[in-house]
Short mmCIF file of C-alpha atoms in Angstrom, two decimals:
data_model
loop_
_atom_site.label_atom_id
_atom_site.label_comp_id
_atom_site.label_asym_id
_atom_site.label_seq_id
_atom_site.Cartn_x
_atom_site.Cartn_y
_atom_site.Cartn_z
CA MET A 1216 0.00 0.00 0.00
CA ARG A 1217 1.30 3.39 -0.91
CA ARG A 1218 1.73 5.60 2.15
CA ARG A 1219 0.62 9.20 2.20
CA PRO A 1220 3.36 11.79 2.74
CA HIS A 1221 4.12 12.37 6.41
CA ARG A 1222 2.71 15.82 7.51
CA ALA A 1223 3.85 15.92 11.15
CA ARG A 1224 6.97 17.97 10.48
CA PRO A 1225 5.19 20.87 8.66
CA LEU A 1226 2.64 20.99 11.45
CA HIS A 1227 5.45 21.05 14.01
CA ILE A 1228 7.12 23.98 12.21
CA ILE A 1229 3.83 25.89 12.08
CA ALA A 1230 3.25 25.30 15.79
CA MET A 1231 6.77 26.48 16.73
CA THR A 1232 6.34 29.61 14.59
CA ALA A 1233 3.04 30.42 16.32
CA ILE A 1234 4.60 29.94 19.78
CA PHE A 1235 7.47 32.26 18.87
CA ALA A 1236 5.07 34.93 17.60
CA ILE A 1237 2.99 34.73 20.77
CA SER A 1238 6.12 35.03 22.93
CA LEU A 1239 7.31 38.05 20.98
CA VAL A 1240 3.94 39.79 21.35
CA ALA A 1241 3.85 39.00 25.08
CA THR A 1242 7.35 40.40 25.57
CA LEU A 1243 6.56 43.61 23.73
CA SER A 1244 3.30 43.98 25.63
CA TRP A 1245 5.15 43.50 28.92
CA ALA A 1246 7.66 46.22 28.03
CA TRP A 1247 4.91 48.54 26.79
CA THR A 1248 2.72 48.21 29.88
CA GLY A 1249 5.32 48.95 32.50
CA GLY A 1250 7.16 45.64 32.82
CA VAL A 1251 10.41 47.60 32.65
CA ASP A 1252 9.73 48.57 36.25
CA GLN A 1253 10.28 44.94 37.25
CA LEU A 1254 13.92 45.09 36.21
CA GLY A 1255 14.78 46.82 39.48
CA LEU A 1256 15.94 50.12 38.01
CA PRO A 1257 16.56 52.90 40.56
CA TYR A 1258 13.24 54.48 41.46
CA GLY A 1259 12.17 57.56 43.35
CA PRO A 1260 12.74 61.31 43.46
CA GLY A 1261 15.95 62.34 41.78
CA ASN A 1262 16.57 58.73 40.76
CA ASP A 1263 13.81 58.04 38.25
CA PRO A 1264 14.46 55.67 35.37
CA THR A 1265 14.80 57.55 32.09
CA VAL A 1266 14.86 56.38 28.51
CA THR A 1267 17.38 58.02 26.22
CA VAL A 1268 17.24 57.96 22.46
CA PRO A 1269 19.57 59.89 20.16
CA GLY A 1270 19.05 63.59 20.77
CA ARG A 1271 16.21 63.14 23.25
CA THR A 1272 15.67 62.06 26.85
CA LEU A 1273 12.14 61.05 27.71
CA PRO A 1274 10.53 61.84 31.09
CA PRO A 1275 10.72 59.31 33.95
CA LEU A 1276 9.04 55.97 33.45
CA GLY A 1277 6.12 55.70 35.84
CA GLY A 1278 3.59 53.57 34.05
CA PRO A 1279 2.44 52.38 30.65
CA ARG A 1280 2.42 54.84 27.82
CA THR A 1281 -0.95 56.19 26.78
CA PRO A 1282 -1.72 57.31 23.23
CA ALA A 1283 -2.95 60.87 22.95
CA GLU A 1284 -4.27 62.61 19.89
CA PRO A 1285 -2.53 61.35 16.75
CA GLY A 1286 0.72 63.24 16.34
CA ALA A 1287 0.86 64.27 20.01
CA SER A 1288 3.21 62.83 22.61
CA ALA A 1289 1.83 61.23 25.75
CA LEU A 1290 4.15 61.58 28.73
CA PRO A 1291 4.96 58.25 30.39
CA GLY A 1292 3.10 57.70 33.62
CA GLY A 1293 0.28 60.02 32.62
CA PRO A 1294 -3.36 59.75 33.62
CA GLY A 1295 -4.05 56.85 31.30
CA ALA A 1296 -1.34 54.92 33.09
CA VAL A 1297 -3.47 54.25 36.14
CA PRO A 1298 -3.74 50.48 36.26
CA GLY A 1299 -6.95 48.57 36.57
CA ALA A 1300 -8.92 51.04 34.46
CA THR A 1301 -11.83 49.62 32.52
CA GLY A 1302 -12.34 52.76 30.46
CA SER A 1303 -10.11 55.58 29.32
CA SER A 1304 -10.15 57.26 32.72
CA GLY A 1305 -10.45 54.36 35.12
CA VAL A 1306 -14.22 54.82 35.24
CA PRO A 1307 -16.19 51.75 34.13
CA GLY A 1308 -18.14 52.36 30.97
CA ASP A 1309 -16.17 55.38 29.76
CA ARG A 1310 -16.05 55.26 25.98
CA GLY A 1311 -14.62 58.72 25.37
CA SER A 1312 -16.11 61.83 23.82
CA ALA A 1313 -16.19 62.96 20.25
CA THR A 1314 -15.29 66.47 21.33
CA SER A 1315 -11.92 65.68 22.88
CA GLY A 1316 -9.76 65.09 19.84
CA ALA A 1317 -7.87 62.51 21.93
CA GLN A 1318 -7.85 58.74 21.70
CA PRO A 1319 -8.97 56.39 24.49
CA SER A 1320 -6.06 55.28 26.64
CA ARG A 1321 -4.59 51.80 26.76
CA PRO A 1322 -5.33 50.00 30.06
CA GLY A 1323 -2.31 49.36 32.24
CA SER A 1324 -1.17 46.32 34.17
CA GLY A 1325 -1.47 45.72 37.89
CA GLY A 1326 -4.37 47.13 39.90
CA ASP A 1327 -5.57 49.69 42.40
CA THR A 1328 -5.20 49.10 46.12
CA ALA A 1329 -8.01 49.55 48.63
CA ASP A 1330 -6.88 53.08 49.49
CA GLY A 1331 -6.94 54.18 45.86
CA THR A 1332 -3.21 54.05 45.21
CA ARG A 1333 -1.26 52.19 42.60
CA SER A 1334 0.25 48.74 42.90
CA SER A 1335 1.94 46.48 40.39
CA GLU A 1336 3.02 42.89 40.04
CA SER A 1337 6.48 43.89 41.25
CA GLY A 1338 5.02 45.02 44.58
CA ASP A 1339 3.37 48.11 45.95
CA ARG A 1340 4.49 51.06 43.88
CA ARG A 1341 2.57 54.17 44.77
CA CYS A 1342 2.33 57.20 42.54
CA ARG A 1343 4.67 59.87 43.89
CA THR A 1344 6.38 63.06 42.88
CA GLY A 1345 9.59 62.58 40.93
CA ARG A 1346 12.05 64.66 38.97
CA LYS A 1347 10.83 68.24 38.37
CA LEU A 1348 7.80 67.28 40.50
CA VAL A 1349 6.35 65.22 37.66
CA PRO A 1350 4.39 62.38 39.30
CA THR A 1351 5.57 58.88 38.44
CA CYS A 1352 1.94 58.16 37.60
CA GLY A 1353 -1.39 59.89 38.14
CA VAL A 1354 -2.25 63.58 38.48
CA LEU A 1355 -1.42 66.04 41.26
CA TRP A 1356 -4.51 67.56 42.92
CA GLY A 1357 -4.38 71.09 44.29
CA VAL A 1358 -6.17 74.34 45.11
CA ALA A 1359 -5.93 78.09 45.42
CA PRO A 1360 -8.33 78.34 48.38
CA GLY A 1361 -10.32 81.40 49.46
CA ALA A 1362 -9.36 83.38 46.36
CA PHE A 1363 -10.44 87.05 46.46
CA THR A 1364 -11.23 86.75 50.18
CA ASP A 1365 -9.41 87.65 53.39
CA GLU A 1366 -8.83 83.93 54.09
CA ARG A 1367 -6.45 83.04 51.31
CA GLY A 1368 -3.85 81.16 53.34
CA LYS A 1369 -3.61 78.39 55.88
CA ARG A 1370 -7.07 78.87 57.33
CA ALA A 1371 -8.72 78.80 53.91
CA LEU A 1372 -6.77 75.66 53.01
CA ALA A 1373 -7.86 73.91 56.21
CA LYS A 1374 -11.50 74.75 55.50
CA PHE A 1375 -11.23 73.55 51.91
CA GLU A 1376 -9.62 70.26 52.90
CA GLU A 1377 -12.25 69.74 55.60
CA LYS A 1378 -15.20 70.24 53.28
CA THR A 1379 -13.71 68.23 50.42
CA LYS A 1380 -12.51 65.46 52.77
CA ARG A 1381 -9.05 65.12 51.29
CA HIS A 1382 -5.51 66.43 51.44
CA GLN A 1383 -4.37 68.80 48.69
CA ASP A 1384 -1.06 68.02 46.97
CA VAL A 1385 -0.51 71.57 45.69
CA PHE A 1386 -1.14 74.90 47.43
CA HIS A 1387 -1.34 77.85 45.02
CA ALA A 1388 -0.52 81.33 46.35
CA TYR A 1389 -0.12 84.69 44.64
CA HIS A 1390 2.47 87.45 45.21
CA ARG A 1391 2.94 90.83 43.60
CA GLY A 1392 5.59 93.53 43.53
CA ASN A 1393 8.99 93.98 45.12
CA ARG A 1394 8.21 94.02 48.83
CA GLN A 1395 7.08 90.66 50.15
CA LEU A 1396 9.57 87.81 50.07
CA PHE A 1397 8.27 84.31 49.54
CA PRO A 1398 7.59 81.67 50.54
CA THR A 1399 6.20 83.28 53.67
CA GLU A 1400 6.38 81.60 57.07
CA ALA A 1401 2.76 80.51 56.69
CA GLU A 1402 3.48 79.01 53.26
CA VAL A 1403 6.51 77.15 54.56
CA SER A 1404 4.41 75.67 57.36
CA ILE A 1405 1.80 74.56 54.81
CA ALA A 1406 4.46 72.81 52.75
CA ARG A 1407 6.06 71.11 55.75
CA GLU A 1408 3.01 70.05 57.78
CA PRO A 1409 4.10 66.67 59.22
CA GLY A 1410 2.45 63.78 57.43
CA ARG A 1411 0.58 66.20 55.14
CA GLU A 1412 3.39 67.65 53.06
CA ARG A 1413 2.39 69.79 50.09
CA ILE A 1414 4.00 71.38 47.05
CA LEU A 1415 3.96 75.16 46.97
CA PHE A 1416 2.94 76.80 43.72
CA LEU A 1417 4.09 80.42 44.04
CA ASN A 1418 2.85 82.90 41.49
CA TRP A 1419 4.76 86.20 41.22
CA LYS A 1420 3.73 89.25 39.22
CA PRO A 1421 6.41 91.97 39.02
CA SER A 1422 5.43 95.62 39.15
CA GLY A 1423 7.06 99.03 38.82
CA ALA A 1424 8.69 98.41 35.46
CA SER A 1425 7.70 97.18 32.03
CA TRP A 1426 8.59 93.72 30.80
CA ALA A 1427 11.18 95.22 28.48
CA ARG A 1428 12.86 97.16 31.31
CA ILE A 1429 12.96 94.14 33.58
CA ALA A 1430 14.48 92.06 30.80
CA LYS A 1431 17.25 94.64 30.38
CA GLY A 1432 18.04 94.66 34.11
CA ASP A 1433 15.76 97.09 35.92
CA ARG A 1434 17.68 98.05 39.06
CA ALA A 1435 14.81 97.81 41.55
CA THR A 1436 13.58 94.49 40.19
CA ASP A 1437 17.06 92.97 40.15
CA ALA A 1438 17.65 94.10 43.74
CA PHE A 1439 14.43 92.37 44.79
CA LEU A 1440 15.33 89.20 42.90
CA ASP A 1441 18.69 89.12 44.69
CA ARG A 1442 17.00 89.46 48.09
CA LEU A 1443 14.48 86.81 47.07
CA ALA A 1444 17.29 84.43 46.08
CA ARG A 1445 18.98 84.82 49.47
CA HIS A 1446 15.65 84.27 51.23
CA ILE A 1447 14.84 81.08 49.31
CA ASN A 1448 18.36 79.70 49.75
CA GLN A 1449 18.19 80.24 53.50
CA LYS A 1450 14.58 79.31 54.23
CA PHE A 1451 13.26 76.82 51.69
CA PRO A 1452 15.49 74.30 49.87
CA GLU A 1453 12.56 72.10 48.79
CA GLN A 1454 11.41 72.07 45.19
CA PHE A 1455 8.38 74.23 44.41
CA PHE A 1456 6.38 75.37 41.41
CA PHE A 1457 7.08 78.94 40.33
CA THR A 1458 5.58 81.15 37.64
CA VAL A 1459 6.15 84.72 36.55
CA HIS A 1460 3.16 86.91 35.64
CA HIS A 1461 0.52 84.31 34.85
CA GLU A 1462 -2.08 85.03 32.17
CA ALA A 1463 0.19 87.64 30.61
CA GLU A 1464 -1.76 87.48 27.33
CA ASP A 1465 -4.21 89.95 28.83
CA ASN A 1466 -1.42 92.55 29.13
CA VAL A 1467 0.28 92.18 25.75
CA ARG A 1468 0.46 95.47 23.85
CA GLU A 1469 1.82 94.47 20.47
CA ARG A 1470 3.16 97.78 19.28
CA ALA A 1471 6.82 98.77 19.00
CA GLY A 1472 8.18 100.48 22.08
CA SER A 1473 5.25 99.59 24.37
CA GLY A 1474 7.50 97.49 26.59
CA TYR A 1475 4.74 94.88 26.69
CA GLN A 1476 5.12 93.03 23.43
CA ALA A 1477 4.97 89.23 23.48
CA ARG A 1478 8.72 89.00 22.93
CA ASP A 1479 9.25 91.39 25.87
CA TYR A 1480 7.34 88.99 28.10
CA ALA A 1481 9.49 86.07 26.98
CA ALA A 1482 12.67 88.05 27.66
CA MET A 1483 11.41 89.20 31.07
CA TYR A 1484 10.44 85.67 32.13
CA ARG A 1485 13.82 84.34 31.02
CA HIS A 1486 15.69 87.12 32.85
CA VAL A 1487 13.87 86.45 36.14
CA VAL A 1488 14.48 82.69 36.08
CA GLU A 1489 18.11 82.95 34.97
CA ARG A 1490 18.94 85.60 37.60
CA LEU A 1491 17.47 83.50 40.40
CA ARG A 1492 19.25 80.37 39.19
CA ALA A 1493 22.54 82.23 38.85
CA ARG A 1494 22.25 83.09 42.55
CA GLY A 1495 21.85 79.48 43.62
CA VAL A 1496 18.09 79.01 43.46
CA ASP A 1497 18.04 75.63 41.77
CA ASN A 1498 14.84 74.36 43.39
CA LEU A 1499 12.51 76.31 41.10
CA VAL A 1500 10.25 74.15 38.96
CA THR A 1501 9.07 76.72 36.46
CA VAL A 1502 5.57 76.81 35.01
CA LEU A 1503 4.66 79.04 32.08
CA VAL A 1504 0.97 79.82 32.73
CA HIS A 1505 -1.12 80.88 29.75
CA MET A 1506 -4.62 82.30 29.66
CA ALA A 1507 -6.40 79.72 27.50
CA TYR A 1508 -8.69 82.30 25.93
CA VAL A 1509 -9.17 81.64 22.24
CA PRO A 1510 -8.98 85.27 21.01
CA HIS A 1511 -5.55 85.51 22.68
CA THR A 1512 -4.14 82.09 21.85
CA SER A 1513 -4.94 82.51 18.17
CA GLU A 1514 -3.18 85.88 17.87
CA SER A 1515 -0.13 86.07 15.61
CA TRP A 1516 2.06 87.09 18.57
CA PHE A 1517 1.05 84.21 20.86
CA GLN A 1518 3.94 81.91 19.95
CA ALA A 1519 6.46 84.71 20.61
CA MET A 1520 5.64 84.60 24.34
CA TYR A 1521 7.61 81.39 24.84
CA PRO A 1522 10.84 82.10 26.76
CA GLY A 1523 12.61 78.86 25.81
CA ASP A 1524 12.86 75.25 26.90
CA GLY A 1525 15.78 76.02 29.21
CA VAL A 1526 13.65 78.12 31.55
CA VAL A 1527 10.29 76.34 31.27
CA ASP A 1528 9.74 73.00 33.02
CA TRP A 1529 5.93 72.76 32.79
CA ILE A 1530 3.28 74.36 30.58
CA GLY A 1531 0.27 75.63 32.52
CA PHE A 1532 -3.04 77.13 31.48
CA ASP A 1533 -6.03 78.72 33.20
CA THR A 1534 -9.50 77.83 31.98
CA TYR A 1535 -13.03 77.84 33.40
CA ALA A 1536 -16.33 76.16 32.58
CA TYR A 1537 -19.60 78.06 32.39
CA GLY A 1538 -22.91 76.80 33.73
CA ASP A 1539 -25.12 78.56 31.21
CA PRO A 1540 -25.34 77.62 27.53
CA GLY A 1541 -23.06 79.66 25.32
CA TYR A 1542 -19.34 80.35 25.50
CA GLY A 1543 -17.48 77.87 27.69
CA HIS A 1544 -20.47 75.59 28.29
CA GLY A 1545 -19.62 71.95 27.78
CA ASP A 1546 -17.76 69.01 29.26
CA PHE A 1547 -14.17 68.56 30.46
CA ALA A 1548 -12.92 67.95 26.93
CA GLU A 1549 -14.37 71.29 25.88
CA LEU A 1550 -12.63 72.98 28.81
CA LEU A 1551 -9.23 71.66 27.74
CA ASN A 1552 -9.70 72.13 24.00
CA ARG A 1553 -11.98 75.13 23.78
CA GLN A 1554 -12.46 76.37 20.23
CA SER A 1555 -14.29 79.19 18.51
CA SER A 1556 -16.07 79.48 15.19
CA ALA A 1557 -14.39 82.87 14.85
CA ARG A 1558 -10.96 81.17 15.04
CA PRO A 1559 -11.44 77.94 13.06
CA ASN A 1560 -7.71 77.18 12.86
CA TRP A 1561 -7.17 77.04 16.63
CA PRO A 1562 -7.07 73.33 17.64
CA GLY A 1563 -7.73 73.82 21.35
CA PHE A 1564 -5.13 74.44 24.03
CA TYR A 1565 -4.40 70.84 25.00
CA ASN A 1566 -4.01 69.80 21.36
CA TRP A 1567 -1.79 72.81 20.66
CA ALA A 1568 0.40 72.27 23.72
CA THR A 1569 0.97 68.56 23.12
CA ARG A 1570 1.99 69.27 19.53
CA ARG A 1571 4.13 72.33 20.27
CA HIS A 1572 5.70 71.05 23.51
CA PRO A 1573 5.31 67.24 23.43
CA ASP A 1574 7.84 66.60 26.22
CA LYS A 1575 6.49 69.17 28.69
CA PRO A 1576 4.08 68.08 31.43
CA LEU A 1577 0.88 70.13 31.45
CA MET A 1578 -0.80 71.74 34.46
CA VAL A 1579 -4.33 73.09 34.60
CA ALA A 1580 -3.06 75.90 36.82
CA GLU A 1581 -6.49 77.40 37.48
CA TRP A 1582 -9.81 75.76 36.77
CA GLY A 1583 -13.33 75.79 38.08
CA VAL A 1584 -16.99 75.78 37.13
CA TRP A 1585 -18.88 79.05 37.42
CA THR A 1586 -22.12 78.55 39.32
CA SER A 1587 -25.35 79.02 37.38
CA LYS A 1588 -28.62 79.85 39.13
CA ARG A 1589 -30.52 78.80 36.03
CA ASN A 1590 -28.62 75.52 35.71
CA PRO A 1591 -27.49 74.55 39.23
CA GLY A 1592 -26.94 70.90 38.36
CA HIS A 1593 -24.28 71.58 35.75
CA LYS A 1594 -21.44 71.89 38.25
CA ALA A 1595 -21.95 68.42 39.72
CA GLU A 1596 -22.32 66.88 36.26
CA PHE A 1597 -19.14 68.64 35.10
CA TYR A 1598 -17.14 67.09 37.96
CA ARG A 1599 -18.44 63.69 36.93
CA GLU A 1600 -17.33 64.41 33.36
CA VAL A 1601 -13.81 65.20 34.62
CA GLY A 1602 -13.67 61.73 36.15
CA ARG A 1603 -14.91 60.09 32.99
CA GLN A 1604 -12.57 61.95 30.65
CA ILE A 1605 -9.31 62.73 32.49
CA GLY A 1606 -7.65 59.52 31.29
CA ARG A 1607 -7.89 60.65 27.69
CA PHE A 1608 -5.55 63.59 28.31
CA PRO A 1609 -2.33 61.88 29.43
CA ASN A 1610 -0.10 64.96 29.41
CA ILE A 1611 -2.16 66.59 32.17
CA ARG A 1612 -0.08 65.92 35.30
CA ALA A 1613 -1.56 68.46 37.73
CA MET A 1614 -4.92 70.16 38.27
CA VAL A 1615 -5.23 73.13 40.64
CA HIS A 1616 -8.72 74.36 41.44
CA PHE A 1617 -9.35 78.09 41.88
CA ASP A 1618 -11.93 78.32 44.65
CA THR A 1619 -13.64 81.67 45.15
CA PRO A 1620 -17.10 82.85 46.23
CA ARG A 1621 -16.79 85.92 44.04
CA SER A 1622 -14.33 86.53 41.23
CA GLN A 1623 -13.46 89.93 39.84
CA LYS A 1624 -16.53 89.58 37.65
CA GLY A 1625 -18.74 88.36 40.49
CA ARG A 1626 -18.68 84.67 39.54
CA ASP A 1627 -18.73 81.81 42.07
CA SER A 1628 -16.45 78.79 41.53
CA ARG A 1629 -16.86 77.15 44.96
CA VAL A 1630 -17.06 73.38 44.85
CA ASP A 1631 -19.75 73.43 47.54
CA ALA A 1632 -22.10 75.81 45.72
CA THR A 1633 -24.68 73.02 46.01
CA ALA A 1634 -24.79 69.83 48.08
CA ALA A 1635 -24.73 67.80 44.86
CA SER A 1636 -21.64 69.59 43.53
CA LEU A 1637 -19.77 69.02 46.79
CA ARG A 1638 -20.59 65.30 46.74
CA ALA A 1639 -19.44 65.04 43.12
CA TYR A 1640 -16.20 66.91 43.83
CA ARG A 1641 -15.46 64.67 46.81
CA GLU A 1642 -16.00 61.59 44.66
CA LEU A 1643 -13.74 63.04 41.98
CA GLY A 1644 -10.95 63.67 44.48
CA ARG A 1645 -11.14 60.06 45.69
CA MET A 1646 -10.43 58.59 42.26
CA PRO A 1647 -7.22 56.51 42.09
CA ILE A 1648 -5.80 58.72 39.35
CA PHE A 1649 -5.58 61.68 41.77
CA GLN A 1650 -3.73 59.80 44.53
CA VAL A 1651 -0.11 60.95 44.39
CA ASP A 1652 2.28 60.95 47.36
CA VAL A 1653 4.14 64.24 47.77
CA VAL A 1654 7.74 63.36 48.54
CA PRO A 1655 9.65 66.41 49.86
CA SER A 1656 12.79 66.72 47.78
CA THR A 1657 15.65 69.04 47.00
CA PRO A 1658 17.36 69.26 43.61
#
């Protein structure tokens, strides 16, 4: 009888090829989703693993990479890196929003612990502040409490933390002119409260001279900066966020000789940072804070405000949601990527920033929801939208609420404007993505 050709060997080859392909995919998936952490690389503030490619050093590895909008760079360890997420933000059922312009994030490995912090297969690895205060994973949560009131400091912070039932990672304070040195004693005590350490975010607006004069070495401003440098060196070696004249777009006067052109702002900002650093202040983590107002951001001079990568560590922006239909009324994605029919070429601030500065962490330096008497439920729903959508914006690494009962235009951004809004804000603050340990560190 004639035997049929033996087919075992071809089947064996096919099987071995399939096993190899599966192993290769598993290995790449392990590396992509944070398995590199299991190699035992040095970890922690000032010792974060970094990945270097020719001509470029990526930020510290803190979790799986998350894809952002096509063409944009997602910082490692960003919001989408929170493990155990079933949707793009860690909220079950989140499918994303058509208005965001961002892609849903890739779920990470590991899981969330009972107290809302991060763990991984290699052991408990909590999200914490790292180099340049960038969290290894998750998003820093902060506040400017009691804004436009007489209780802007420690007392206002205590009240805010009590009503929201959580500790704030970042305390935002404002200073102006050439008289008061900072951080103040009260601010230092806020940063160093035992067991409740916080990051200071100190916002300074110079006065008494134009941007152009300061950039050229205004004598009074330079004398203040020298005193400020001595004060910081003696009193506060910890790293802190620092910005110079936030929302400067509102003061740009784009005419020759005004002293307030966009390029004058960039030169002034650079002069302030470089003078402080030259006098030993190396614990500044600088934040360039823009006013994310479409008529400003789409101006031809807007790009000229940038003082340079060497003096900017983070990109920040201030933006608010409105309770009534019309301008600024929408969800969290609209807040971050607000557009205007009058400026059809503006892609939205988040989209612009991730394209223009792909390696810079982003901070929502001021945000809030203006209370509406006609639509009182919008504030609570907006907070829920933040929770559903935050994971789709991986370059956001800090959010700092601006809490005031009455702004300069009489608007109320308080989180407890209604009982429902307070409950929603508390629930938002308990999400795993906003649990980051503040580790006091010096450069």
